[in-house]
Each structure stands twice: as structure tokens, then as C-alpha cells.
PDB file of C-alpha atoms and ligand atoms in Angstrom:
ATOM      1  CA  UNK A   1    -131.500-113.041  88.315  1.00  0.00           C
ATOM      2  CA  UNK A   2    -128.357-115.277  88.758  1.00  0.00           C
ATOM      3  CA  UNK A   3    -124.660-114.302  89.349  1.00  0.00           C
ATOM      4  CA  UNK A   4    -122.522-114.320  85.738  1.00  0.00           C
ATOM      5  CA  UNK A   5    -119.745-116.156  87.562  1.00  0.00           C
ATOM      6  CA  UNK A   6    -121.191-118.890  89.513  1.00  0.00           C
ATOM      7  CA  UNK A   7    -124.799-119.105  88.407  1.00  0.00           C
ATOM      8  CA  UNK A   8    -126.287-118.284  92.430  1.00  0.00           C
ATOM      9  CA  UNK A   9    -128.337-115.838  93.119  1.00  0.00           C
ATOM     10  CA  UNK A  10    -127.559-112.532  92.462  1.00  0.00           C
ATOM     11  CA  UNK A  11    -127.479-109.404  94.538  1.00  0.00           C
ATOM     12  CA  UNK A  12    -126.392-107.231  92.600  1.00  0.00           C
ATOM     13  CA  UNK A  13    -126.706-105.654  88.719  1.00  0.00           C
ATOM     14  CA  UNK A  14    -124.256-104.094  86.821  1.00  0.00           C
ATOM     15  CA  UNK A  15    -125.899-102.747  84.059  1.00  0.00           C
ATOM     16  CA  UNK A  16    -122.959-101.871  81.244  1.00  0.00           C
ATOM     17  CA  UNK A  17    -122.040-105.136  82.012  1.00  0.00           C
ATOM     18  CA  UNK A  18    -125.488-106.553  81.227  1.00  0.00           C
ATOM     19  CA  UNK A  19    -124.729-109.206  84.416  1.00  0.00           C
ATOM     20  CA  UNK A  20    -125.504-109.799  88.162  1.00  0.00           C
ATOM     21  CA  UNK A  21    -123.155-111.126  90.411  1.00  0.00           C
ATOM     22  CA  UNK A  22    -123.745-112.804  93.583  1.00  0.00           C
ATOM     23  CA  UNK A  23    -121.538-110.840  97.178  1.00  0.00           C
ATOM     24  CA  UNK A  24    -118.620-113.088  97.132  1.00  0.00           C
ATOM     25  CA  UNK A  25    -118.206-112.687  92.857  1.00  0.00           C
ATOM     26  CA  UNK A  26    -118.923-109.073  92.927  1.00  0.00           C
ATOM     27  CA  UNK A  27    -116.447-108.442  95.575  1.00  0.00           C
ATOM     28  CA  UNK A  28    -113.633-110.506  93.586  1.00  0.00           C
ATOM     29  CA  UNK A  29    -114.717-108.498  90.329  1.00  0.00           C
ATOM     30  CA  UNK A  30    -114.056-105.379  92.027  1.00  0.00           C
ATOM     31  CA  UNK A  31    -110.736-106.631  93.199  1.00  0.00           C
ATOM     32  CA  UNK A  32    -110.122-107.546  89.258  1.00  0.00           C
ATOM     33  CA  UNK A  33    -111.544-104.432  87.939  1.00  0.00           C
ATOM     34  CA  UNK A  34    -108.842-102.268  89.949  1.00  0.00           C
ATOM     35  CA  UNK A  35    -105.769-104.678  89.437  1.00  0.00           C
ATOM     36  CA  UNK A  36    -106.532-104.383  86.226  1.00  0.00           C
ATOM     37  CA  UNK A  37    -106.133-101.110  85.931  1.00  0.00           C
ATOM     38  CA  UNK A  38    -102.848-100.404  88.278  1.00  0.00           C
ATOM     39  CA  UNK A  39    -101.026-103.014  85.926  1.00  0.00           C
ATOM     40  CA  UNK A  40    -102.788-101.885  82.791  1.00  0.00           C
ATOM     41  CA  UNK A  41    -101.442 -98.227  83.761  1.00  0.00           C
ATOM     42  CA  UNK A  42     -98.336 -99.261  85.584  1.00  0.00           C
ATOM     43  CA  UNK A  43     -99.632 -97.269  88.738  1.00  0.00           C
ATOM     44  CA  UNK A  44     -97.864 -99.031  91.666  1.00  0.00           C
ATOM     45  CA  UNK A  45     -94.561-100.805  91.199  1.00  0.00           C
ATOM     46  CA  UNK A  46     -94.029-103.325  93.910  1.00  0.00           C
ATOM     47  CA  UNK A  47     -92.593-102.008  97.161  1.00  0.00           C
ATOM     48  CA  UNK A  48     -94.245 -98.678  96.315  1.00  0.00           C
ATOM     49  CA  UNK A  49     -95.194 -96.823  99.294  1.00  0.00           C
ATOM     50  CA  UNK A  50     -98.621 -95.668  98.641  1.00  0.00           C
ATOM     51  CA  UNK A  51    -100.633 -92.263  99.946  1.00  0.00           C
ATOM     52  CA  UNK A  52    -104.548 -92.748  99.722  1.00  0.00           C
ATOM     53  CA  UNK A  53    -106.438 -89.405  99.473  1.00  0.00           C
ATOM     54  CA  UNK A  54    -109.384 -90.292 102.543  1.00  0.00           C
ATOM     55  CA  UNK A  55    -112.388 -88.239 102.790  1.00  0.00           C
ATOM     56  CA  UNK A  56    -114.524 -90.492 104.512  1.00  0.00           C
ATOM     57  CA  UNK A  57    -116.860 -92.006 101.474  1.00  0.00           C
ATOM     58  CA  UNK A  58    -117.095 -94.727  99.825  1.00  0.00           C
ATOM     59  CA  UNK A  59    -115.157 -94.049  97.151  1.00  0.00           C
ATOM     60  CA  UNK A  60    -111.680 -93.486  99.087  1.00  0.00           C
ATOM     61  CA  UNK A  61    -112.925 -95.964 101.549  1.00  0.00           C
ATOM     62  CA  UNK A  62    -113.227 -98.895  99.023  1.00  0.00           C
ATOM     63  CA  UNK A  63    -110.343 -97.932  97.566  1.00  0.00           C
ATOM     64  CA  UNK A  64    -108.104 -98.004 100.490  1.00  0.00           C
ATOM     65  CA  UNK A  65    -109.392-101.003 101.280  1.00  0.00           C
ATOM     66  CA  UNK A  66    -109.064-102.643  97.593  1.00  0.00           C
ATOM     67  CA  UNK A  67    -105.090-101.709  97.657  1.00  0.00           C
ATOM     68  CA  UNK A  68    -104.936-103.358 101.061  1.00  0.00           C
ATOM     69  CA  UNK A  69    -106.379-106.238  99.647  1.00  0.00           C
ATOM     70  CA  UNK A  70    -104.294-106.514  96.715  1.00  0.00           C
ATOM     71  CA  UNK A  71    -101.071-106.185  99.030  1.00  0.00           C
ATOM     72  CA  UNK A  72    -100.222-102.594  99.036  1.00  0.00           C
ATOM     73  CA  UNK A  73     -98.322-100.526 101.388  1.00  0.00           C
ATOM     74  CA  UNK A  74    -101.067 -97.793 102.188  1.00  0.00           C
ATOM     75  CA  UNK A  75    -101.198 -95.013 104.317  1.00  0.00           C
ATOM     76  CA  UNK A  76    -104.003 -92.698 104.236  1.00  0.00           C
ATOM     77  CA  UNK A  77    -104.858 -88.650 104.615  1.00  0.00           C
ATOM     78  CA  UNK A  78    -107.736 -87.004 105.708  1.00  0.00           C
ATOM     79  CA  UNK A  79    -108.183 -83.324 105.163  1.00  0.00           C
ATOM     80  CA  UNK A  80    -110.023 -81.319 107.710  1.00  0.00           C
ATOM     81  CA  UNK A  81    -112.014 -78.716 105.514  1.00  0.00           C
ATOM     82  CA  UNK A  82    -114.213 -77.109 108.462  1.00  0.00           C
ATOM     83  CA  UNK A  83    -117.598 -77.541 107.148  1.00  0.00           C
ATOM     84  CA  UNK A  84    -119.849 -77.679 109.545  1.00  0.00           C
ATOM     85  CA  UNK A  85    -121.872 -80.539 110.145  1.00  0.00           C
ATOM     86  CA  UNK A  86    -120.054 -82.626 107.489  1.00  0.00           C
ATOM     87  CA  UNK A  87    -116.116 -82.686 108.163  1.00  0.00           C
ATOM     88  CA  UNK A  88    -116.032 -83.673 111.667  1.00  0.00           C
ATOM     89  CA  UNK A  89    -118.626 -86.912 111.074  1.00  0.00           C
ATOM     90  CA  UNK A  90    -116.546 -87.927 107.829  1.00  0.00           C
ATOM     91  CA  UNK A  91    -113.043 -87.632 109.614  1.00  0.00           C
ATOM     92  CA  UNK A  92    -114.941 -89.509 112.156  1.00  0.00           C
ATOM     93  CA  UNK A  93    -115.794 -92.777 109.337  1.00  0.00           C
ATOM     94  CA  UNK A  94    -111.513 -92.132 107.782  1.00  0.00           C
ATOM     95  CA  UNK A  95    -110.203 -92.707 111.656  1.00  0.00           C
ATOM     96  CA  UNK A  96    -112.368 -95.927 112.035  1.00  0.00           C
ATOM     97  CA  UNK A  97    -111.383 -97.523 108.939  1.00  0.00           C
ATOM     98  CA  UNK A  98    -107.835 -96.946 109.811  1.00  0.00           C
ATOM     99  CA  UNK A  99    -108.431 -98.313 113.487  1.00  0.00           C
ATOM    100  CA  UNK A 100    -110.543-101.026 112.207  1.00  0.00           C
ATOM    101  CA  UNK A 101    -107.780-102.136 109.384  1.00  0.00           C
ATOM    102  CA  UNK A 102    -104.431-101.196 112.101  1.00  0.00           C
ATOM    103  CA  UNK A 103    -103.460 -98.534 109.212  1.00  0.00           C
ATOM    104  CA  UNK A 104    -102.332 -95.028 109.607  1.00  0.00           C
ATOM    105  CA  UNK A 105    -103.712 -92.200 109.038  1.00  0.00           C
ATOM    106  CA  UNK A 106    -102.639 -88.883 108.645  1.00  0.00           C
ATOM    107  CA  UNK A 107    -104.668 -85.540 108.994  1.00  0.00           C
ATOM    108  CA  UNK A 108    -104.177 -82.349 108.395  1.00  0.00           C
ATOM    109  CA  UNK A 109    -107.401 -79.536 109.768  1.00  0.00           C
ATOM    110  CA  UNK A 110    -107.381 -76.555 107.079  1.00  0.00           C
ATOM    111  CA  UNK A 111    -108.755 -74.192 109.853  1.00  0.00           C
ATOM    112  CA  UNK A 112    -105.947 -75.577 112.810  1.00  0.00           C
ATOM    113  CA  UNK A 113    -103.350 -75.849 110.336  1.00  0.00           C
ATOM    114  CA  UNK A 114    -104.024 -72.856 107.880  1.00  0.00           C
ATOM    115  CA  UNK A 115    -105.614 -70.412 110.353  1.00  0.00           C
ATOM    116  CA  UNK A 116    -109.212 -71.101 107.549  1.00  0.00           C
ATOM    117  CA  UNK A 117    -112.122 -72.824 106.116  1.00  0.00           C
ATOM    118  CA  UNK A 118    -113.280 -73.452 103.072  1.00  0.00           C
ATOM    119  CA  UNK A 119    -116.199 -71.274 103.185  1.00  0.00           C
ATOM    120  CA  UNK A 120    -113.983 -68.112 104.764  1.00  0.00           C
ATOM    121  CA  UNK A 121    -111.089 -69.308 102.044  1.00  0.00           C
ATOM    122  CA  UNK A 122    -113.650 -69.098  99.543  1.00  0.00           C
ATOM    123  CA  UNK A 123    -115.256 -65.416 100.417  1.00  0.00           C
ATOM    124  CA  UNK A 124    -111.614 -64.208 100.734  1.00  0.00           C
ATOM    125  CA  UNK A 125    -110.293 -65.064  97.126  1.00  0.00           C
ATOM    126  CA  UNK A 126    -113.486 -64.659  95.329  1.00  0.00           C
ATOM    127  CA  UNK A 127    -113.835 -68.292  94.686  1.00  0.00           C
ATOM    128  CA  UNK A 128    -116.676 -70.724  94.285  1.00  0.00           C
ATOM    129  CA  UNK A 129    -116.169 -72.727  97.596  1.00  0.00           C
ATOM    130  CA  UNK A 130    -115.639 -75.865  95.657  1.00  0.00           C
ATOM    131  CA  UNK A 131    -113.003 -74.123  93.883  1.00  0.00           C
ATOM    132  CA  UNK A 132    -111.308 -73.431  97.277  1.00  0.00           C
ATOM    133  CA  UNK A 133    -111.735 -76.702  98.437  1.00  0.00           C
ATOM    134  CA  UNK A 134    -110.403 -78.815  95.229  1.00  0.00           C
ATOM    135  CA  UNK A 135    -107.223 -76.175  95.315  1.00  0.00           C
ATOM    136  CA  UNK A 136    -106.596 -76.112  98.520  1.00  0.00           C
ATOM    137  CA  UNK A 137    -106.840 -80.033  98.677  1.00  0.00           C
ATOM    138  CA  UNK A 138    -104.576 -80.812  95.186  1.00  0.00           C
ATOM    139  CA  UNK A 139    -101.856 -78.746  97.515  1.00  0.00           C
ATOM    140  CA  UNK A 140    -101.945 -80.258 100.740  1.00  0.00           C
ATOM    141  CA  UNK A 141    -102.298 -83.831  99.296  1.00  0.00           C
ATOM    142  CA  UNK A 142     -98.893 -83.049  96.877  1.00  0.00           C
ATOM    143  CA  UNK A 143     -97.092 -81.806  99.550  1.00  0.00           C
ATOM    144  CA  UNK A 144     -98.044 -84.456 102.116  1.00  0.00           C
ATOM    145  CA  UNK A 145     -97.043 -86.902  99.696  1.00  0.00           C
ATOM    146  CA  UNK A 146     -93.600 -85.349  98.788  1.00  0.00           C
ATOM    147  CA  UNK A 147     -92.649 -84.812 102.615  1.00  0.00           C
ATOM    148  CA  UNK A 148     -93.951 -87.954 103.493  1.00  0.00           C
ATOM    149  CA  UNK A 149     -91.890 -89.659 100.682  1.00  0.00           C
ATOM    150  CA  UNK A 150     -94.632 -91.260  99.291  1.00  0.00           C
ATOM    151  CA  UNK A 151     -94.185 -92.749  95.636  1.00  0.00           C
ATOM    152  CA  UNK A 152     -97.476 -92.443  94.930  1.00  0.00           C
ATOM    153  CA  UNK A 153    -100.807 -90.312  95.656  1.00  0.00           C
ATOM    154  CA  UNK A 154    -103.612 -92.509  95.093  1.00  0.00           C
ATOM    155  CA  UNK A 155    -107.502 -90.441  94.836  1.00  0.00           C
ATOM    156  CA  UNK A 156    -110.810 -92.259  94.698  1.00  0.00           C
ATOM    157  CA  UNK A 157    -112.299 -90.786  91.046  1.00  0.00           C
ATOM    158  CA  UNK A 158    -114.498 -93.096  90.173  1.00  0.00           C
ATOM    159  CA  UNK A 159    -115.735 -93.660  86.515  1.00  0.00           C
ATOM    160  CA  UNK A 160    -118.629 -91.633  87.306  1.00  0.00           C
ATOM    161  CA  UNK A 161    -116.681 -88.805  88.142  1.00  0.00           C
ATOM    162  CA  UNK A 162    -114.245 -89.232  85.849  1.00  0.00           C
ATOM    163  CA  UNK A 163    -116.860 -89.271  82.911  1.00  0.00           C
ATOM    164  CA  UNK A 164    -118.929 -86.255  83.993  1.00  0.00           C
ATOM    165  CA  UNK A 165    -115.443 -84.736  84.139  1.00  0.00           C
ATOM    166  CA  UNK A 166    -114.978 -85.287  80.863  1.00  0.00           C
ATOM    167  CA  UNK A 167    -117.785 -84.542  79.397  1.00  0.00           C
ATOM    168  CA  UNK A 168    -117.158 -81.026  80.597  1.00  0.00           C
ATOM    169  CA  UNK A 169    -113.733 -80.614  79.598  1.00  0.00           C
ATOM    170  CA  UNK A 170    -115.106 -81.881  76.102  1.00  0.00           C
ATOM    171  CA  UNK A 171    -117.670 -79.174  76.429  1.00  0.00           C
ATOM    172  CA  UNK A 172    -114.882 -76.578  76.740  1.00  0.00           C
ATOM    173  CA  UNK A 173    -112.819 -78.356  74.278  1.00  0.00           C
ATOM    174  CA  UNK A 174    -110.289 -77.871  77.995  1.00  0.00           C
ATOM    175  CA  UNK A 175    -107.212 -79.504  76.334  1.00  0.00           C
ATOM    176  CA  UNK A 176    -105.081 -79.395  79.631  1.00  0.00           C
ATOM    177  CA  UNK A 177    -107.694 -80.496  81.635  1.00  0.00           C
ATOM    178  CA  UNK A 178    -108.292 -83.128  79.721  1.00  0.00           C
ATOM    179  CA  UNK A 179    -104.898 -84.337  79.720  1.00  0.00           C
ATOM    180  CA  UNK A 180    -104.780 -84.193  83.375  1.00  0.00           C
ATOM    181  CA  UNK A 181    -107.820 -86.799  83.434  1.00  0.00           C
ATOM    182  CA  UNK A 182    -105.288 -89.161  82.468  1.00  0.00           C
ATOM    183  CA  UNK A 183    -105.437 -92.104  85.248  1.00  0.00           C
ATOM    184  CA  UNK A 184    -101.810 -91.759  85.575  1.00  0.00           C
ATOM    185  CA  UNK A 185     -99.944 -88.787  85.807  1.00  0.00           C
ATOM    186  CA  UNK A 186     -96.245 -89.057  86.362  1.00  0.00           C
ATOM    187  CA  UNK A 187     -94.065 -87.316  89.224  1.00  0.00           C
ATOM    188  CA  UNK A 188     -91.223 -84.680  88.511  1.00  0.00           C
ATOM    189  CA  UNK A 189     -91.478 -81.067  88.349  1.00  0.00           C
ATOM    190  CA  UNK A 190     -92.189 -80.909  92.333  1.00  0.00           C
ATOM    191  CA  UNK A 191     -95.698 -83.163  92.003  1.00  0.00           C
ATOM    192  CA  UNK A 192     -95.689 -86.534  93.114  1.00  0.00           C
ATOM    193  CA  UNK A 193     -97.053 -89.671  91.040  1.00  0.00           C
ATOM    194  CA  UNK A 194    -100.840 -89.525  90.964  1.00  0.00           C
ATOM    195  CA  UNK A 195    -102.949 -92.853  90.227  1.00  0.00           C
ATOM    196  CA  UNK A 196    -106.609 -93.137  89.681  1.00  0.00           C
ATOM    197  CA  UNK A 197    -107.132 -96.759  90.324  1.00  0.00           C
ATOM    198  CA  UNK A 198    -111.367 -97.139  90.590  1.00  0.00           C
ATOM    199  CA  UNK A 199    -111.778 -95.241  87.291  1.00  0.00           C
ATOM    200  CA  UNK A 200    -113.395 -98.976  85.745  1.00  0.00           C
ATOM    201  CA  UNK A 201    -115.741 -98.657  88.391  1.00  0.00           C
ATOM    202  CA  UNK A 202    -119.157 -97.213  89.082  1.00  0.00           C
ATOM    203  CA  UNK A 203    -120.351 -95.305  92.225  1.00  0.00           C
ATOM    204  CA  UNK A 204    -123.052 -98.016  92.257  1.00  0.00           C
ATOM    205  CA  UNK A 205    -120.077-100.021  92.620  1.00  0.00           C
ATOM    206  CA  UNK A 206    -118.105 -98.668  95.052  1.00  0.00           C
ATOM    207  CA  UNK A 207    -121.238 -98.602  97.232  1.00  0.00           C
ATOM    208  CA  UNK A 208    -122.210-101.913  97.228  1.00  0.00           C
ATOM    209  CA  UNK A 209    -118.431-102.793  97.470  1.00  0.00           C
ATOM    210  CA  UNK A 210    -118.620-101.136 101.273  1.00  0.00           C
ATOM    211  CA  UNK A 211    -121.710-101.774 102.067  1.00  0.00           C
ATOM    212  CA  UNK A 212    -120.948-105.647 101.135  1.00  0.00           C
ATOM    213  CA  UNK A 213    -117.952-105.574 102.870  1.00  0.00           C
ATOM    214  CA  UNK A 214    -119.188-103.806 106.147  1.00  0.00           C
ATOM    215  CA  UNK A 215    -117.112-100.574 105.683  1.00  0.00           C
ATOM    216  CA  UNK A 216    -119.536 -97.573 107.384  1.00  0.00           C
ATOM    217  CA  UNK A 217    -119.114 -94.319 104.854  1.00  0.00           C
ATOM    218  CA  UNK A 218    -120.228 -90.947 104.936  1.00  0.00           C
ATOM    219  CA  UNK A 219    -123.195 -91.529 103.057  1.00  0.00           C
ATOM    220  CA  UNK A 220    -124.310 -87.686 103.332  1.00  0.00           C
ATOM    221  CA  UNK A 221    -123.404 -85.351 100.216  1.00  0.00           C
ATOM    222  CA  UNK A 222    -121.273 -82.363 101.069  1.00  0.00           C
ATOM    223  CA  UNK A 223    -123.277 -79.714 102.081  1.00  0.00           C
ATOM    224  CA  UNK A 224    -121.354 -77.186  99.688  1.00  0.00           C
ATOM    225  CA  UNK A 225    -122.046 -79.517  96.862  1.00  0.00           C
ATOM    226  CA  UNK A 226    -125.158 -77.850  95.454  1.00  0.00           C
ATOM    227  CA  UNK A 227    -125.188 -75.674  92.438  1.00  0.00           C
ATOM    228  CA  UNK A 228    -121.481 -77.698  91.383  1.00  0.00           C
ATOM    229  CA  UNK A 229    -121.773 -77.893  87.916  1.00  0.00           C
ATOM    230  CA  UNK A 230    -119.946 -81.529  87.854  1.00  0.00           C
ATOM    231  CA  UNK A 231    -123.292 -83.190  89.159  1.00  0.00           C
ATOM    232  CA  UNK A 232    -125.602 -81.421  86.338  1.00  0.00           C
ATOM    233  CA  UNK A 233    -123.062 -83.683  84.256  1.00  0.00           C
ATOM    234  CA  UNK A 234    -123.425 -86.310  85.897  1.00  0.00           C
ATOM    235  CA  UNK A 235    -127.110 -86.246  85.642  1.00  0.00           C
ATOM    236  CA  UNK A 236    -127.260 -85.397  81.953  1.00  0.00           C
ATOM    237  CA  UNK A 237    -124.422 -88.726  81.768  1.00  0.00           C
ATOM    238  CA  UNK A 238    -127.039 -90.770  84.060  1.00  0.00           C
ATOM    239  CA  UNK A 239    -130.035 -90.009  81.613  1.00  0.00           C
ATOM    240  CA  UNK A 240    -127.939 -91.128  79.125  1.00  0.00           C
ATOM    241  CA  UNK A 241    -126.648 -94.542  80.168  1.00  0.00           C
ATOM    242  CA  UNK A 242    -130.520 -95.329  81.780  1.00  0.00           C
ATOM    243  CA  UNK A 243    -131.265 -95.562  77.720  1.00  0.00           C
ATOM    244  CA  UNK A 244    -128.254 -96.926  76.713  1.00  0.00           C
ATOM    245  CA  UNK A 245    -126.543 -98.515  79.159  1.00  0.00           C
ATOM    246  CA  UNK A 246    -122.888 -98.812  78.872  1.00  0.00           C
ATOM    247  CA  UNK A 247    -122.678 -95.420  77.208  1.00  0.00           C
ATOM    248  CA  UNK A 248    -120.977 -93.984  79.900  1.00  0.00           C
ATOM    249  CA  UNK A 249    -117.652 -96.476  80.282  1.00  0.00           C
ATOM    250  CA  UNK A 250    -117.805 -96.616  76.649  1.00  0.00           C
ATOM    251  CA  UNK A 251    -117.640 -92.883  76.850  1.00  0.00           C
ATOM    252  CA  UNK A 252    -113.996 -92.349  79.039  1.00  0.00           C
ATOM    253  CA  UNK A 253    -112.956 -95.486  77.541  1.00  0.00           C
ATOM    254  CA  UNK A 254    -112.794 -94.245  74.495  1.00  0.00           C
ATOM    255  CA  UNK A 255    -111.120 -91.255  75.846  1.00  0.00           C
ATOM    256  CA  UNK A 256    -108.498 -93.293  77.434  1.00  0.00           C
ATOM    257  CA  UNK A 257    -108.118 -95.800  74.443  1.00  0.00           C
ATOM    258  CA  UNK A 258    -107.811 -92.646  71.481  1.00  0.00           C
ATOM    259  CA  UNK A 259    -107.375 -89.083  72.698  1.00  0.00           C
ATOM    260  CA  UNK A 260    -105.803 -89.280  75.868  1.00  0.00           C
ATOM    261  CA  UNK A 261    -102.105 -89.579  74.388  1.00  0.00           C
ATOM    262  CA  UNK A 262    -103.291 -86.899  71.962  1.00  0.00           C
ATOM    263  CA  UNK A 263    -103.952 -84.422  74.425  1.00  0.00           C
ATOM    264  CA  UNK A 264    -100.711 -85.325  76.770  1.00  0.00           C
ATOM    265  CA  UNK A 265     -98.894 -82.645  74.975  1.00  0.00           C
ATOM    266  CA  UNK A 266    -101.217 -80.037  76.406  1.00  0.00           C
ATOM    267  CA  UNK A 267    -100.612 -81.534  79.619  1.00  0.00           C
ATOM    268  CA  UNK A 268     -97.062 -81.642  79.805  1.00  0.00           C
ATOM    269  CA  UNK A 269     -96.970 -77.597  78.331  1.00  0.00           C
ATOM    270  CA  UNK A 270     -99.393 -76.820  81.096  1.00  0.00           C
ATOM    271  CA  UNK A 271     -96.127 -78.045  83.325  1.00  0.00           C
ATOM    272  CA  UNK A 272     -94.205 -75.586  81.739  1.00  0.00           C
ATOM    273  CA  UNK A 273     -93.102 -72.593  83.025  1.00  0.00           C
ATOM    274  CA  UNK A 274     -93.063 -73.949  86.536  1.00  0.00           C
ATOM    275  CA  UNK A 275     -91.301 -72.366  89.230  1.00  0.00           C
ATOM    276  CA  UNK A 276     -91.319 -73.179  92.823  1.00  0.00           C
ATOM    277  CA  UNK A 277     -93.670 -70.839  94.828  1.00  0.00           C
ATOM    278  CA  UNK A 278     -91.566 -68.455  96.998  1.00  0.00           C
ATOM    279  CA  UNK A 279     -93.233 -69.352  99.853  1.00  0.00           C
ATOM    280  CA  UNK A 280     -94.022 -73.077 100.105  1.00  0.00           C
ATOM    281  CA  UNK A 281     -91.612 -74.583  96.993  1.00  0.00           C
ATOM    282  CA  UNK A 282     -94.829 -75.769  95.369  1.00  0.00           C
ATOM    283  CA  UNK A 283     -94.403 -75.416  91.655  1.00  0.00           C
ATOM    284  CA  UNK A 284     -96.244 -72.530  89.966  1.00  0.00           C
ATOM    285  CA  UNK A 285     -96.876 -70.164  87.412  1.00  0.00           C
ATOM    286  CA  UNK A 286     -97.371 -67.331  89.302  1.00  0.00           C
ATOM    287  CA  UNK A 287     -94.681 -64.757  89.511  1.00  0.00           C
ATOM    288  CA  UNK A 288     -94.625 -64.810  92.936  1.00  0.00           C
ATOM    289  CA  UNK A 289     -96.360 -67.103  95.360  1.00  0.00           C
ATOM    290  CA  UNK A 290     -98.668 -70.049  94.432  1.00  0.00           C
ATOM    291  CA  UNK A 291    -102.619 -69.822  94.221  1.00  0.00           C
ATOM    292  CA  UNK A 292    -103.261 -72.227  97.842  1.00  0.00           C
ATOM    293  CA  UNK A 293    -100.904 -69.616  99.368  1.00  0.00           C
ATOM    294  CA  UNK A 294    -102.413 -66.333  97.800  1.00  0.00           C
ATOM    295  CA  UNK A 295    -105.884 -68.326  99.280  1.00  0.00           C
ATOM    296  CA  UNK A 296    -104.277 -68.790 102.456  1.00  0.00           C
ATOM    297  CA  UNK A 297    -102.456 -65.223 102.856  1.00  0.00           C
ATOM    298  CA  UNK A 298    -106.135 -63.489 101.834  1.00  0.00           C
ATOM    299  CA  UNK A 299    -108.101 -65.714 104.115  1.00  0.00           C
ATOM    300  CA  UNK A 300    -106.164 -65.424 107.134  1.00  0.00           C
ATOM    301  CA  UNK A 301    -105.118 -61.551 106.497  1.00  0.00           C
ATOM    302  CA  UNK A 302    -101.598 -62.782 107.356  1.00  0.00           C
ATOM    303  CA  UNK A 303     -98.403 -63.573 105.649  1.00  0.00           C
ATOM    304  CA  UNK A 304     -96.705 -66.570 107.151  1.00  0.00           C
ATOM    305  CA  UNK A 305     -93.257 -67.642 106.933  1.00  0.00           C
ATOM    306  CA  UNK A 306     -93.843 -71.141 105.808  1.00  0.00           C
ATOM    307  CA  UNK A 307     -97.047 -73.191 105.995  1.00  0.00           C
ATOM    308  CA  UNK A 308     -97.110 -75.844 108.446  1.00  0.00           C
ATOM    309  CA  UNK A 309     -97.447 -79.329 107.975  1.00  0.00           C
ATOM    310  CA  UNK A 310     -95.383 -82.737 107.929  1.00  0.00           C
ATOM    311  CA  UNK A 311     -96.312 -86.325 107.288  1.00  0.00           C
ATOM    312  CA  UNK A 312     -95.304 -89.875 108.827  1.00  0.00           C
TER     313      UNK A 312
HETATM  314  S1  Q46 B   2    -116.337 -81.610  99.263  1.00  0.00           S
HETATM  315 FE1  Q46 B   2    -115.352 -79.459  98.726  1.00  0.00          FE
HETATM  316 FE2  Q46 B   2    -116.496 -81.439  97.703  1.00  0.00          FE
HETATM  317 FE3  Q46 B   2    -117.961 -80.118  99.336  1.00  0.00          FE
HETATM  318  S2  Q46 B   2    -116.934 -78.234  98.799  1.00  0.00           S
HETATM  319 FE4  Q46 B   2    -116.799 -78.677  97.097  1.00  0.00          FE
HETATM  320  S3  Q46 B   2    -115.236 -79.959  96.359  1.00  0.00           S
HETATM  321  S4  Q46 B   2    -118.315 -80.574  97.181  1.00  0.00           S
HETATM  322  S5  Q46 B   2    -115.544 -83.158  96.663  1.00  0.00           S
HETATM  323 ZN1   ZN B   3     -97.207 -71.722  97.781  1.00  0.00          ZN
END
């Protein structure tokens, strides 16, 4: 197979584009896809300070690298979730990337800074581990971005992730969750602006990008992912994609083109009735304290005055 751009030997095939790319042209293709997404959705303005949510995996490290290559001012935030055998090695990849590229990595550690880990938090709050984990990550990322005076919080959700989440939301016709899938969520009301610049790249592409750019990343899956229903949606979409390449991208881009604005009202309604959590100040619809503070209280069995954290 030949590179679609320069006709040299291809090193990767991207079936949904029905195209192969050589190493150099593939890296340019990835940069172009991200640059186009950022510009089209007005994700990052010149001079904005960006905080990227870093897990140590391929997507977040590829995102950090791509945004740096595009000339943005980007720091990383890693959250240690206290998952035995997984969190610490993941942190090593995040730290290595930061030192190799001379960029700043902020670290927050759930057990050290908040007194619980994902497993104990989930058990205490009667949630699935991924639910406690997602709630904690969203809370900490939002707060770190606001307290650190960042203009934008970027996450490494890729096309496969977004298509799988969209399938789940469509199966339940959950309009408010669909609204949250827009690639840019405006800031305000106690939330930072949130962007997903990788929505035009599939996970095979972010993995290949890391390999070709020699970015080492955590290859192991989180041990708590087993049974996560998004994995089932991913498998279903992969089976469809195998028969009809391009369906996944058409499904997600069709949502952006034809449905995202229709559901945006549901997203705005979900922000109505928000008021500051009595404990941490984060926006919540709960009567007194937010879901994260409740989880933290249940997990630690104690009432803290104010949850600790500071971001440079
Ligand atoms: S880290 Fe957390 Fe994922 Fe592990 S516990 Fe689930 S949500 S699977 S991205
Ligand atoms: Zn709170």
C-alpha cells in the first residue's frame, strides 16, 4: 500500500479514509485533524492557557504532544486514583512525558489528598467503580482548571470513545447526556470551558501516533474496566465498522452536524438550578453538598472543612 499523500510506502492504513500514510504524512495528518477540530469548534484562542487531563495512556499523551506541536501553552494534570498495580505505573508515563518535553505536570492523589481511593469510594457511596472514578475525576479536573486560572480544560476523548458514549446515550435517548457530548462545553456557572480536540482521530490512530513519535504510554487497561458498558458499545460499533468502514465516523459527525444543536437546550436545562456546594463551592443541584463531597465524606467517614487542593 502507498501513502495517499506522497506515494511512498505506507506504514499505517486508516480504513475509514480508505487510505494509507507513510510515517511523516501520518503525523501531519494527525496534526491537521486536531488543528481543524480546534479551529472549527473555536476550542482554544491564541494565548489561552490549557490544562490537559493526563491519564498516562495513549490518548491523553498524544493530545498533550499534539497541542504542544501546534504551539499551545499546555500543562498536564494527572490524578492518582489509588488503583493497585495500575495508577503508579500510569503516573510514571505521565511524569516521563513531562520531563522529556520540559512541561509542567500537576499531580493530585486521591488517597493522599482526599483520603480514599476509587475502590473504597465506590463501595462507601454504593456506586460502580467507574462511576465513583468519573465523578472524582470530573470534580478534580474542573476545580484544578478553575483554581489554576486556566482558560480551557482539554480531554483526550477520541472518536471511538465519543461514538461509543453516543450509542449508549441514543439507546436511552438521554438528551442531557447527549448535549454534554458536544466537543466544546462553554465555561461559566462554576465550570471551566471543556474541549475534546481528538474527536476526529480513532484510538488506532492515537496509538500509532504515540509509537511513531516514540511516546511511551500505559498499554495496560485499567483493571476496573471489566464490565464497563462502554466497552460493550465499542465492541458493537467495531463489529459494524468491520463490515462498513466509516460508519463510526459518520455516526458521530452526523450527530455534530444534525443533532448537537437540537440537544443543546437539554444541556442548558441541566445547568439550571445549580448553586455552590456548601463545602467546596462547586456547582451542584443537590441541596447542601455536591456528589463528590458526599462521596468523600462517606468514604472517609469524616467531615472535612474544605477539601485540599491547589494548582500552579
Ligand atoms: S480509570 Fe476509572 Fe476508567 Fe478505571 S475505574 Fe473505570 S473510569 S476504567 S477511564
Ligand atoms: Zn462539594
